[in-house]
CSV table of C-alpha atoms in Angstrom, one decimal:
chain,number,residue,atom,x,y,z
A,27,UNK,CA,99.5,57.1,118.3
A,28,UNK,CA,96.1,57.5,116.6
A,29,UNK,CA,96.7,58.5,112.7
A,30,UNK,CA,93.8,60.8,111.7
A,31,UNK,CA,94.0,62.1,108.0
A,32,UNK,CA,92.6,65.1,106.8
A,33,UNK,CA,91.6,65.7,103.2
A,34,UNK,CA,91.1,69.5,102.3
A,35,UNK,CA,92.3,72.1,104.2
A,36,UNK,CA,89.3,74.5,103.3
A,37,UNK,CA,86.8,76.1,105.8
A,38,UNK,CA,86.2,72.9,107.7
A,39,UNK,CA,89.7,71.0,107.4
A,40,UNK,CA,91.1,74.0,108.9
A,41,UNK,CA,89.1,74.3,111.9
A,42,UNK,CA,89.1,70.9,112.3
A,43,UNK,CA,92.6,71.0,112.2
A,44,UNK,CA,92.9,73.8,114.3
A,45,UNK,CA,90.8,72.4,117.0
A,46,UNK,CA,92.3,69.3,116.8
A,47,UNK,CA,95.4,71.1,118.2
A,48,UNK,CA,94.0,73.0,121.0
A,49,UNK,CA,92.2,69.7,122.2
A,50,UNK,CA,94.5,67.0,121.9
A,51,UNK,CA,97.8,66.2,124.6
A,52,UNK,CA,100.6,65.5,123.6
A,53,UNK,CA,101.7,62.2,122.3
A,54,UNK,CA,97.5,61.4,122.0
A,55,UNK,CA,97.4,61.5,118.8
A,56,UNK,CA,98.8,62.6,115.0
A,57,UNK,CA,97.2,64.7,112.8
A,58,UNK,CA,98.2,64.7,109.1
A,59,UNK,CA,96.5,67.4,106.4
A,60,UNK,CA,96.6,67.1,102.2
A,61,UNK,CA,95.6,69.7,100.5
A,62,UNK,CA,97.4,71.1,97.4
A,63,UNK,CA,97.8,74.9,98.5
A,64,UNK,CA,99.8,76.1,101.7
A,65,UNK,CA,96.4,78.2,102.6
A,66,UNK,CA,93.0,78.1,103.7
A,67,UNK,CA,91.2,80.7,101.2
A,68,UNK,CA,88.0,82.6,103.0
A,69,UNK,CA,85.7,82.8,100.1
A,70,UNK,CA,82.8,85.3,101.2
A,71,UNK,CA,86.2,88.0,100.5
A,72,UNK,CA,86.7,86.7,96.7
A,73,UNK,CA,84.2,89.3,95.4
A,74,UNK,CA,85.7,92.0,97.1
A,75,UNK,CA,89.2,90.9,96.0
A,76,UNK,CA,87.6,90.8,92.0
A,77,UNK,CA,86.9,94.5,93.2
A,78,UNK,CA,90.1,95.9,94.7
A,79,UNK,CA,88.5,96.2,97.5
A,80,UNK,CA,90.4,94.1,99.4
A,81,UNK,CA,94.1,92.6,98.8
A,82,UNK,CA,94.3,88.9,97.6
A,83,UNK,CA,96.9,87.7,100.0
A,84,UNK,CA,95.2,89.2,102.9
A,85,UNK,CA,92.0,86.5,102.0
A,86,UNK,CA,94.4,83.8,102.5
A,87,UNK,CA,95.2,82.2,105.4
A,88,UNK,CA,98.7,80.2,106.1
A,89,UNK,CA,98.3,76.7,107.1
A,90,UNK,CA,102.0,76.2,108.3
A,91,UNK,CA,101.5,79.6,110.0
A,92,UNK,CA,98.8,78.5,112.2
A,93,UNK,CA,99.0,74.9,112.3
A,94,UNK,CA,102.4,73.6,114.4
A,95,UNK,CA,101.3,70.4,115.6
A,96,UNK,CA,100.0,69.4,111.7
A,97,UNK,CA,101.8,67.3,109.3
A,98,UNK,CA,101.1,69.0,106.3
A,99,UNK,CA,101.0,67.5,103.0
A,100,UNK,CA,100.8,69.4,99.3
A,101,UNK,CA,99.1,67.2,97.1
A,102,UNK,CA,95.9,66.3,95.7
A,103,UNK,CA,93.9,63.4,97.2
A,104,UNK,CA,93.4,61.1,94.5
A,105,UNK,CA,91.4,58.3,96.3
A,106,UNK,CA,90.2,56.8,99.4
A,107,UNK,CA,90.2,52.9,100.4
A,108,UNK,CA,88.9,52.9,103.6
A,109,UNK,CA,88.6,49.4,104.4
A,110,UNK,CA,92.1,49.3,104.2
A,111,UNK,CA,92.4,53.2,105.5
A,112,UNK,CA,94.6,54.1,102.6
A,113,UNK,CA,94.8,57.7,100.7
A,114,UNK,CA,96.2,57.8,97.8
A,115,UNK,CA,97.9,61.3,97.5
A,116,UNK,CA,99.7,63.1,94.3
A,117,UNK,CA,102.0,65.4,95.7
A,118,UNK,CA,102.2,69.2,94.1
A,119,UNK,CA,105.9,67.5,92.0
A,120,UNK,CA,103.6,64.7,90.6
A,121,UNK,CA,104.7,61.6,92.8
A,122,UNK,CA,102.2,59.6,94.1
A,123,UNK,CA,102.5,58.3,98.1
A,124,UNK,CA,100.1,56.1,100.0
A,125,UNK,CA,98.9,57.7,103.3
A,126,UNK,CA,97.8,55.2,106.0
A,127,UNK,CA,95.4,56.4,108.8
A,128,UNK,CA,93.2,54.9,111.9
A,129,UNK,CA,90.7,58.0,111.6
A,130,UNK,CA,90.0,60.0,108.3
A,131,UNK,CA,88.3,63.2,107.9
A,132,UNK,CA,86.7,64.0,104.4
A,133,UNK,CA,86.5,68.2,104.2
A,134,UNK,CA,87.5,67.9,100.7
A,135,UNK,CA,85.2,71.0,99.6
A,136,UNK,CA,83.1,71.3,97.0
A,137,UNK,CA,84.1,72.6,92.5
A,138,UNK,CA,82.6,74.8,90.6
A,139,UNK,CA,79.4,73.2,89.3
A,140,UNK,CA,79.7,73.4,85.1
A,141,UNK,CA,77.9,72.1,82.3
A,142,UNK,CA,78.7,71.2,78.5
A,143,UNK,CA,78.4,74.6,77.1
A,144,UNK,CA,80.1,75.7,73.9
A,145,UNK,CA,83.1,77.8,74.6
A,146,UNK,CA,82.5,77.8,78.7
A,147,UNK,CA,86.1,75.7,78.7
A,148,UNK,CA,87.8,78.4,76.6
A,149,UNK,CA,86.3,81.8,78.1
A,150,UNK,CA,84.9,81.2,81.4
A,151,UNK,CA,86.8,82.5,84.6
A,152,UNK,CA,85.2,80.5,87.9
A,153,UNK,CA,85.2,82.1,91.9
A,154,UNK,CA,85.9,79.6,94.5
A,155,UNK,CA,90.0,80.4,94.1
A,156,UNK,CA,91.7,83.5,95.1
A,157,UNK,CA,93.8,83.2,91.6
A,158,UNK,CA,90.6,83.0,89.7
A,159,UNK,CA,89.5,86.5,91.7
A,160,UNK,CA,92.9,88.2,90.7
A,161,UNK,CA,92.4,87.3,87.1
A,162,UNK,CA,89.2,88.5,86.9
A,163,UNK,CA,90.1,92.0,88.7
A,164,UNK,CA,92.5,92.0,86.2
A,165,UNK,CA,90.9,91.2,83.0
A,166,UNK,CA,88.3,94.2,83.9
A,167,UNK,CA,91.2,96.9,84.6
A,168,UNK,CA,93.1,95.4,81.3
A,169,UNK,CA,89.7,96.0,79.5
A,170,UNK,CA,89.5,99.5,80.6
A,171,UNK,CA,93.0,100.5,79.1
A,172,UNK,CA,92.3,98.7,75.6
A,173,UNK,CA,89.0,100.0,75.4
A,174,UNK,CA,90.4,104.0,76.3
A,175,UNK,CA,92.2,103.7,73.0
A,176,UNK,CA,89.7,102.4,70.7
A,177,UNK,CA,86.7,104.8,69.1
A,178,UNK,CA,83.2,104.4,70.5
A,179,UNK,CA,81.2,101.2,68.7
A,180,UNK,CA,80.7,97.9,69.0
A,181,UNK,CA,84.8,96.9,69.5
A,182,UNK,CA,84.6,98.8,72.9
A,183,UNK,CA,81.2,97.7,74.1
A,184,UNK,CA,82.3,94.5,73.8
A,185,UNK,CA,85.8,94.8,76.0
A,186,UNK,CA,83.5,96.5,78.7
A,187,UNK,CA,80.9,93.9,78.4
A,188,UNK,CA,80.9,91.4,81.2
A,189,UNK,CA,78.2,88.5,81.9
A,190,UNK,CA,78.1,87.0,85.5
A,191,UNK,CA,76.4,83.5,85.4
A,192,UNK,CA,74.6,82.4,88.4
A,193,UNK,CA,72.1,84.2,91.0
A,194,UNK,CA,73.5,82.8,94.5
A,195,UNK,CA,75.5,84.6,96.8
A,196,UNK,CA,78.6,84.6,95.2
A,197,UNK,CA,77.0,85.2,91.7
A,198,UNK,CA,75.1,88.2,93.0
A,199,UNK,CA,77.9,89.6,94.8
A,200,UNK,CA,80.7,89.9,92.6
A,201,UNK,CA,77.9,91.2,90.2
A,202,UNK,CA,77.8,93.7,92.5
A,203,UNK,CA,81.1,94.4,93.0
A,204,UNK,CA,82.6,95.0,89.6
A,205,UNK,CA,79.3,96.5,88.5
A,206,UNK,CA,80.4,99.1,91.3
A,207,UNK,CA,84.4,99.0,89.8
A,208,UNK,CA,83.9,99.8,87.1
A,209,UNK,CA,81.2,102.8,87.6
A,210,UNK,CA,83.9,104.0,89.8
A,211,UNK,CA,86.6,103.6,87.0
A,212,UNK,CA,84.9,106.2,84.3
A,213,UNK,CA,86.1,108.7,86.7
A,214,UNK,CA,89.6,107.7,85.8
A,215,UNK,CA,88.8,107.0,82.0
A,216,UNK,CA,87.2,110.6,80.4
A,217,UNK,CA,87.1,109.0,77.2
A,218,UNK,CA,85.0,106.6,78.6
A,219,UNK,CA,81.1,106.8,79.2
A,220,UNK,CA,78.6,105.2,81.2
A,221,UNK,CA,76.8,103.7,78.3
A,222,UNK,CA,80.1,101.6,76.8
A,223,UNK,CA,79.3,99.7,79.9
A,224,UNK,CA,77.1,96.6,80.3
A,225,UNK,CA,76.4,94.1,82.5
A,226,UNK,CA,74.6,90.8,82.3
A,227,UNK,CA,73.3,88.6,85.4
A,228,UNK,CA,71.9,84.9,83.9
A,229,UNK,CA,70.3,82.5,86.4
A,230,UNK,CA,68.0,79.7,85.2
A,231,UNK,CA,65.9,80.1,88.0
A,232,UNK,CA,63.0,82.3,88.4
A,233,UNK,CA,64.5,84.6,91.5
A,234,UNK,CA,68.2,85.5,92.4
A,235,UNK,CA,69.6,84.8,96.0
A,236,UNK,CA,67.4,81.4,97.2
A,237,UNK,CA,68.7,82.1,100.4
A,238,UNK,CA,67.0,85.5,101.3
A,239,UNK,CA,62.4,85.3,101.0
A,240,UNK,CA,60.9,86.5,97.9
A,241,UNK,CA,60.6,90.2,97.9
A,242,UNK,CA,64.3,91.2,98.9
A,243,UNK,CA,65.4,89.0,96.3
A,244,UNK,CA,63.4,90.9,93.9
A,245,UNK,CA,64.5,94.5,95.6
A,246,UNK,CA,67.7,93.2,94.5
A,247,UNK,CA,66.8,92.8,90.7
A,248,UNK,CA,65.5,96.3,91.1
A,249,UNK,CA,68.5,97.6,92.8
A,250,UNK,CA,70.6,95.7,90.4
A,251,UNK,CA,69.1,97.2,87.3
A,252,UNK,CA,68.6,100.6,88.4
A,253,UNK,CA,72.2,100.8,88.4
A,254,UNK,CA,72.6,99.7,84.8
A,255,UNK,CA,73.1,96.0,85.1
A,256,UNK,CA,70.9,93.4,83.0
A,257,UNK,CA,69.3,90.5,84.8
A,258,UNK,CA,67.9,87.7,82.8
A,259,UNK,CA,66.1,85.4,85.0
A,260,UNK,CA,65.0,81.7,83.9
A,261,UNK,CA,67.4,81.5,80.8
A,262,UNK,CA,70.1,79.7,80.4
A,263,UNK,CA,73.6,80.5,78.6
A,264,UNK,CA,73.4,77.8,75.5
A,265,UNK,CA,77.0,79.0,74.2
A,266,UNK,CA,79.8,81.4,75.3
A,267,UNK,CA,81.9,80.3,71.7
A,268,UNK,CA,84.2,83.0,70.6
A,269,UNK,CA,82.9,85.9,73.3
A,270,UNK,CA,79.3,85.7,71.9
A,271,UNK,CA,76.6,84.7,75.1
A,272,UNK,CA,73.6,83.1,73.5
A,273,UNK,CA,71.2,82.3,76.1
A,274,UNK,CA,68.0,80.0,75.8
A,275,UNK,CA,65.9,83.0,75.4
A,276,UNK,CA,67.4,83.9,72.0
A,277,UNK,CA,69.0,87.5,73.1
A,278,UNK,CA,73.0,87.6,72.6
A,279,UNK,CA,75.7,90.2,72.6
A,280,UNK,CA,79.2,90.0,72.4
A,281,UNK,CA,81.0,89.3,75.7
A,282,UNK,CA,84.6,90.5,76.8
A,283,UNK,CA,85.0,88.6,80.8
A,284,UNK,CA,82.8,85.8,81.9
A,285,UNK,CA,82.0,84.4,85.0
A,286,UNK,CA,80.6,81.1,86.3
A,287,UNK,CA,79.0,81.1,89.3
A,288,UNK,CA,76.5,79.0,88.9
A,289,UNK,CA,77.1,77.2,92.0
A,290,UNK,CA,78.6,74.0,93.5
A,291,UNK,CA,79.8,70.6,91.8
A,292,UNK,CA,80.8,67.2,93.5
A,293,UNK,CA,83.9,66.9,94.3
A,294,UNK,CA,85.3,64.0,92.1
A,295,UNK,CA,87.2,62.1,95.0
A,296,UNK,CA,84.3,62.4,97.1
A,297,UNK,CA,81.6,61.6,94.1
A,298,UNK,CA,83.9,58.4,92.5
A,299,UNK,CA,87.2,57.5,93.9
A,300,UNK,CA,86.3,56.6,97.3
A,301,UNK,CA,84.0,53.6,98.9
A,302,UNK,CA,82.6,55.8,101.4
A,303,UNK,CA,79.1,56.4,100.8
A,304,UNK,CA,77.7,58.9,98.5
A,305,UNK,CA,74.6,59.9,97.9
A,306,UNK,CA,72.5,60.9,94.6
A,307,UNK,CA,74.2,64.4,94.1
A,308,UNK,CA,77.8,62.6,95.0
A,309,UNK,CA,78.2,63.9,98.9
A,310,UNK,CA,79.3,62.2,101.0
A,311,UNK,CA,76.3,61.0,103.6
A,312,UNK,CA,76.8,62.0,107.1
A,313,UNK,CA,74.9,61.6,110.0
A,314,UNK,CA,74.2,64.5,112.8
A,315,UNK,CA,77.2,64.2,115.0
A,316,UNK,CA,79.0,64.2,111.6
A,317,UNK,CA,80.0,60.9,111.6
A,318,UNK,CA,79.6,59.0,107.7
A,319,UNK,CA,77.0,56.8,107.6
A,320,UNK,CA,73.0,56.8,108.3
A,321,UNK,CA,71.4,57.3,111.8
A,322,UNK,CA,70.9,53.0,111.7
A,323,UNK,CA,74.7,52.4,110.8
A,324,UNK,CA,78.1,54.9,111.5
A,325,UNK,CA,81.2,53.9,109.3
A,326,UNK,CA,83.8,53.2,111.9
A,327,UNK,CA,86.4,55.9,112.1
A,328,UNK,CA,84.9,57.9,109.1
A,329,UNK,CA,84.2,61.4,109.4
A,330,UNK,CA,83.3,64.4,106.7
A,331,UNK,CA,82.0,67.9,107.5
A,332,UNK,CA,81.7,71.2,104.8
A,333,UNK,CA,80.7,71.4,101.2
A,334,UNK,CA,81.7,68.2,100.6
A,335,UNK,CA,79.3,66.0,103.2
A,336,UNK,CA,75.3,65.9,103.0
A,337,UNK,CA,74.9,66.7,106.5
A,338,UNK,CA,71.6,67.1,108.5
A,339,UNK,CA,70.5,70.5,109.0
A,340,UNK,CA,68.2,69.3,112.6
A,341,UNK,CA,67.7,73.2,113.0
A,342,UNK,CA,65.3,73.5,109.7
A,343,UNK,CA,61.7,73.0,110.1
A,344,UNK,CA,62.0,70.4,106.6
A,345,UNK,CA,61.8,67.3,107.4
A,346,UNK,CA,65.1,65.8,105.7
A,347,UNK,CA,66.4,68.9,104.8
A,348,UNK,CA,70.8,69.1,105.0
A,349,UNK,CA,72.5,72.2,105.2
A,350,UNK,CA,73.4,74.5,102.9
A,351,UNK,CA,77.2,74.7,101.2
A,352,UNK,CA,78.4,77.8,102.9
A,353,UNK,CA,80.9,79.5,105.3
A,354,UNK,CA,78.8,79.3,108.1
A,355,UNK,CA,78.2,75.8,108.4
A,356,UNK,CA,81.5,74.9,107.3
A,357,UNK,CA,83.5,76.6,110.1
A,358,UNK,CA,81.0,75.3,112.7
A,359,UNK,CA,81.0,72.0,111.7
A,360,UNK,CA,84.8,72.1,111.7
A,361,UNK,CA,84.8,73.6,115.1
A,362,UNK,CA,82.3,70.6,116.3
A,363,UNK,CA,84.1,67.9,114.6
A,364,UNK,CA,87.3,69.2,116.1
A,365,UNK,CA,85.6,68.5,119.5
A,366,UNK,CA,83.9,64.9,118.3
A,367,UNK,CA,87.2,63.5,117.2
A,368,UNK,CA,88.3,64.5,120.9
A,369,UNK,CA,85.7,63.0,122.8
A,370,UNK,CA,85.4,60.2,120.5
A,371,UNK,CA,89.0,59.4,121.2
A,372,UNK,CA,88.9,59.8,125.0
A,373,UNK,CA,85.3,57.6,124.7
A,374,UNK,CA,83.1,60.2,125.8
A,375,UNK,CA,79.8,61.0,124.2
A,376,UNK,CA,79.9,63.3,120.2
A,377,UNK,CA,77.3,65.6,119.9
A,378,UNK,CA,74.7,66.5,116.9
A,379,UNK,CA,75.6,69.3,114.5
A,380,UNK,CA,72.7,71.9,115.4
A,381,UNK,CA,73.0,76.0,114.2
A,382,UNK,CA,70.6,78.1,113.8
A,383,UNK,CA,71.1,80.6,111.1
A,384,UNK,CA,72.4,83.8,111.9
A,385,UNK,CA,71.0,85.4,109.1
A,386,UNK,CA,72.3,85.9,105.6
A,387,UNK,CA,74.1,89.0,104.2
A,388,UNK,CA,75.2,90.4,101.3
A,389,UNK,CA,77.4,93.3,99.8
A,390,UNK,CA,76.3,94.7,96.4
A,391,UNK,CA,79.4,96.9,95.8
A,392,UNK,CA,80.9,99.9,98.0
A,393,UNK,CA,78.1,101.3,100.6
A,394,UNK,CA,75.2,98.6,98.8
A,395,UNK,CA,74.4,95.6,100.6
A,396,UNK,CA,71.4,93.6,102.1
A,397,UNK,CA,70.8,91.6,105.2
A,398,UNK,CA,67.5,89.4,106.3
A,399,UNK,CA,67.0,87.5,109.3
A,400,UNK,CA,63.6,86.0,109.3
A,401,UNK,CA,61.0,89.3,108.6
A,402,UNK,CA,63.7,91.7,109.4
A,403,UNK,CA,65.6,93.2,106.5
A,404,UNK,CA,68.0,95.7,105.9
A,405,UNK,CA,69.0,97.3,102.8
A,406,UNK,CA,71.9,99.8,101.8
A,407,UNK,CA,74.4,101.3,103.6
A,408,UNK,CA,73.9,99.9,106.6
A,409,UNK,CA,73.4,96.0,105.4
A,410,UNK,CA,76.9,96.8,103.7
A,411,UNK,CA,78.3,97.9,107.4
A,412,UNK,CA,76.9,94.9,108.8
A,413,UNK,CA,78.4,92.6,106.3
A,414,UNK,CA,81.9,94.0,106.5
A,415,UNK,CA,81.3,93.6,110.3
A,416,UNK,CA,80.4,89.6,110.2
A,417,UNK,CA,83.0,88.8,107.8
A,418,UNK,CA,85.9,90.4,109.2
A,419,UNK,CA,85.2,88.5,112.9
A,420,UNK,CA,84.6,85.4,110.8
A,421,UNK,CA,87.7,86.0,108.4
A,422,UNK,CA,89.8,83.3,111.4
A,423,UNK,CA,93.3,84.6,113.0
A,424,UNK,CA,93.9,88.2,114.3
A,425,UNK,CA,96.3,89.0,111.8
A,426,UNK,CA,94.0,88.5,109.0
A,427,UNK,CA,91.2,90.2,110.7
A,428,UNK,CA,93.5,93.5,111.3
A,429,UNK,CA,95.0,93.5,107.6
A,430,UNK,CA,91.3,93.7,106.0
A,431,UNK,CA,90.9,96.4,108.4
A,432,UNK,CA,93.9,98.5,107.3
A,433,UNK,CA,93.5,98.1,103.8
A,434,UNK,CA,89.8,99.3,104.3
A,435,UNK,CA,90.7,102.1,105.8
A,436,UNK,CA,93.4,103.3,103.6
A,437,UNK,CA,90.7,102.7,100.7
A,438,UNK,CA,88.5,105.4,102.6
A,439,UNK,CA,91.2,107.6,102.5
A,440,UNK,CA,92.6,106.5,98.6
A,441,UNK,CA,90.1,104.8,97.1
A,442,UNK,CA,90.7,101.5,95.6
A,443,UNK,CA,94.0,100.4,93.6
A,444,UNK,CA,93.3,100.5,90.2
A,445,UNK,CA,96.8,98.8,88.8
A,446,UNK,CA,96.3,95.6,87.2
A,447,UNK,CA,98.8,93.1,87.6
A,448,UNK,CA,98.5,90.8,84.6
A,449,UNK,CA,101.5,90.4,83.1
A,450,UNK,CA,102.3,88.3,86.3
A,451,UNK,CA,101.0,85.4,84.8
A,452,UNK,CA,104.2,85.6,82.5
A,453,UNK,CA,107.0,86.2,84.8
A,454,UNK,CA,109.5,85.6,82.4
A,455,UNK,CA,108.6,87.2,79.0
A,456,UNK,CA,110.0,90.5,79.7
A,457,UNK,CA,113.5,89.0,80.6
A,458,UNK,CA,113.5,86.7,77.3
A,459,UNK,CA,111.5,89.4,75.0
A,460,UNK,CA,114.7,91.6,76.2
A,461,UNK,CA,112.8,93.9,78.2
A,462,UNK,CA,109.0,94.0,76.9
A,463,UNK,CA,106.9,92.7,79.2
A,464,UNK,CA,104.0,92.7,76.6
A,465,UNK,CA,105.6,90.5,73.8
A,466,UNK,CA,104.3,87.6,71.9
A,467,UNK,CA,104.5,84.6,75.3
A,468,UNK,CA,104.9,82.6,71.9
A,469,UNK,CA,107.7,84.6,70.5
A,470,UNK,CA,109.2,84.1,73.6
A,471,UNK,CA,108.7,80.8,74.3
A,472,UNK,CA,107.1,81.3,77.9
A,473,UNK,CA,104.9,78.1,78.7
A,474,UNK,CA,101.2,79.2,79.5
A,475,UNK,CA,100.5,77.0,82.6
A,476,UNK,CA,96.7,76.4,82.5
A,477,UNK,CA,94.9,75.6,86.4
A,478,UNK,CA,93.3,71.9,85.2
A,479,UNK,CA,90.5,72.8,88.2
């Protein structure tokens, strides 16, 4: 049978994957995934996970759940030799195994973009993993309890203090959303006040959100800052050592959770460990149908769709121009390429990747949110409606879609769950510190296990 290899089981391996097994007979072909998680994680959720607002696991979807027909591998692809169609895979217990294929499929995804900044290694918390959401949800509420006990001053500003790097969509909206937390949490905290709070936005561009047209992005800012938050366009964060933000501009202040979201990296595989061809900003480079290669010359049996691919976007008026690293293109072009593979197999004719936008959409926190399509924009409650509405028919599988829906509703009815879960990082210092869960890790000789991504 035909070996096709799929590396990354994000937005576009899944549906790939997916489609690959609603498409193919029996016996026509064999479809093997690597990625190093048993889940495909929908991101557009991760700010409203950082808020409570929705449960982590229910942002998660189960690749053995949904994928029978899949050979699924948990490991991280360490390189590609396609001229010999090799894929050198380490396996989640360290062993590294040779994959051989007829057909790959690169949908490796895209990292967090970072830069040499003093103390961004030791203090910064990124947002494309649902484990980076939960720690940040629970950094904020752990904040809240430390700061209830100290006196008001400088100590307590700082544990509330919490700078957001990067103005895109996912920058933007978990702004939003723990701006809106943790108003909602001085209800809970009387010893609190609305001015131990503060909140820093920093984008080195001159606007936020370079998706939406000029003026919502700046009814944003407005929006934004009327609800207490501090936006500091075209500056740069020059150091984040020991909790103290020093951006380009000279302003500081001492920081207690920082996130990076300043947008999207190369994935290393994809950028050096593979002969495939990259191009400057180390994607993979793709023609329309989603084959790699250029419009003159396809790479046989060589395929790459998602954040990870520099793929034509033949819908924008730009001459040149590829299309944008999101959710939307991704599942799309997993869905097509799900349906290429297929007719490519069976030697029919692949189409040409062509959407055209449905719009973009944003929440802000609880009942705030904004929405553009072309001239028309919406602002507010409704945008917020119509965001929760997209995403939970996007968010794919049934069972997914009606979990989000029954945790929202029980949050109308409850509110949010305000119970930080921290001391789950440490599963086992309460059973060697004899029964105190908050002991010394040191003292108790728990190993800290750091995510190397």
């Amino acid at each position: 049978m035909e070996k096709i290899l799929i590396v990354g089981g994000g937005y576009a391996g899944f549906y790939t994957a997916w489609g690959l097994e609603k498409k193919l007979r029996r016996g026509e072909a064999e479809v093997t995934l690597v990625d190093p998680h048993g889940y495909m994680t929908y991101q557009p959720f991760l700010p409203e996970v950082t808020a409570g607002s929705i449960e982590a696991r229910h942002v998660m979807v189960s690749l053995r759940r949904h994928l029978h027909r899949t050979t699924l591998v948990a490991g991280h692809t360490t390189a590609i030799d396609h001229a010999h169609r090799t894929a050198t895979v380490r396996t989640n217990d360290g062993a590294l195994r040779e994959i051989r294929y007829d057909t790959i499929v690169v949908t490796a995804g895209a990292v967090t973009r970072t830069f040499p900044v003093p103390g961004i290694e030791q203090e910064a918390i990124g947002l494309k993993h649902v484990e980076e959401a939960v720690a940040i949800r629970d950094q904020l509420l752990t904040a809240f309890d430390r700061a209830a006990l100290l006196p008001p001053g400088p100590a307590r500003r700082r544990l509330l203090t919490v700078t957001v790097v990067g103005g895109g969509f996912t920058g933007v909206e978990v702004f939003g959303e723990l701006l809106s937390l943790a108003t909602s949490l001085l209800r809970r905290y009387p010893e609190l006040g609305r001015d131990d709070l503060s909140f820093h936005l920093v984008d080195s561009n001159d606007r936020i959100l370079p998706e939406v047209t000029d003026e919502p992005g700046r009814w944003v800012v407005r929006h934004l800052q009327g609800r207490g938050g501090s936006v500091h366009l075209g500056t740069q964060v020059v150091s984040a050592a020991d909790g103290e933000i020093l951006l380009s501009s000279g302003e500081s202040w001492g920081n207690g959770l920082l996130v990076w979201a300043a947008g999207n990296g190369s994935n290393p595989v994809v950028a050096r460990n593979t002969d495939l061809p990259v191009d400057e900003r180390g994607l993979v480079r793709v023609r329309a149908d989603l084959r790699v290669g250029t419009d003159e010359a396809a790479v046989p049996d060589a395929w790459a769709a998602g954040d990870n691919a520099a793929v034509p976007d033949l819908a924008s008026p730009v001459p040149g121009a590829r299309t944008v690293p999101n959710a939307q293109h991704a599942v799309r072009q997993g869905r097509l390429l799900a349906r290429n593979l297929v007719a490519d197999l069976r030697g029919r004719r692949v189409r040409p990747y062509v959407h055209h936008s449905l719009g973009t959409v944003a929440t802000l926190g609880i009942g705030r949110g904004i929405f553009q399509y072309r001239r028309i924009v919406i602002t507010g409650f409704l945008a917020w409606l119509m965001h929760r509405g997209y995403h939970v028919l996007a968010v794919p599988t049934w069972e997914r879609k009606v979990r989000v829906l029954l945790v929202w509703a029980s949050a109308v009815l409850f509110g949010r769950d305000i119970v930080p879960l921290s001391t789950v990082q440490q599963p086992r210092a309460a059973f060697l510190a004899g029964g105190d869960p908050f002991a010394d890790a040191s003292a108790a000789r728990v190993p800290v296990v750091r995510d190397a991504r």
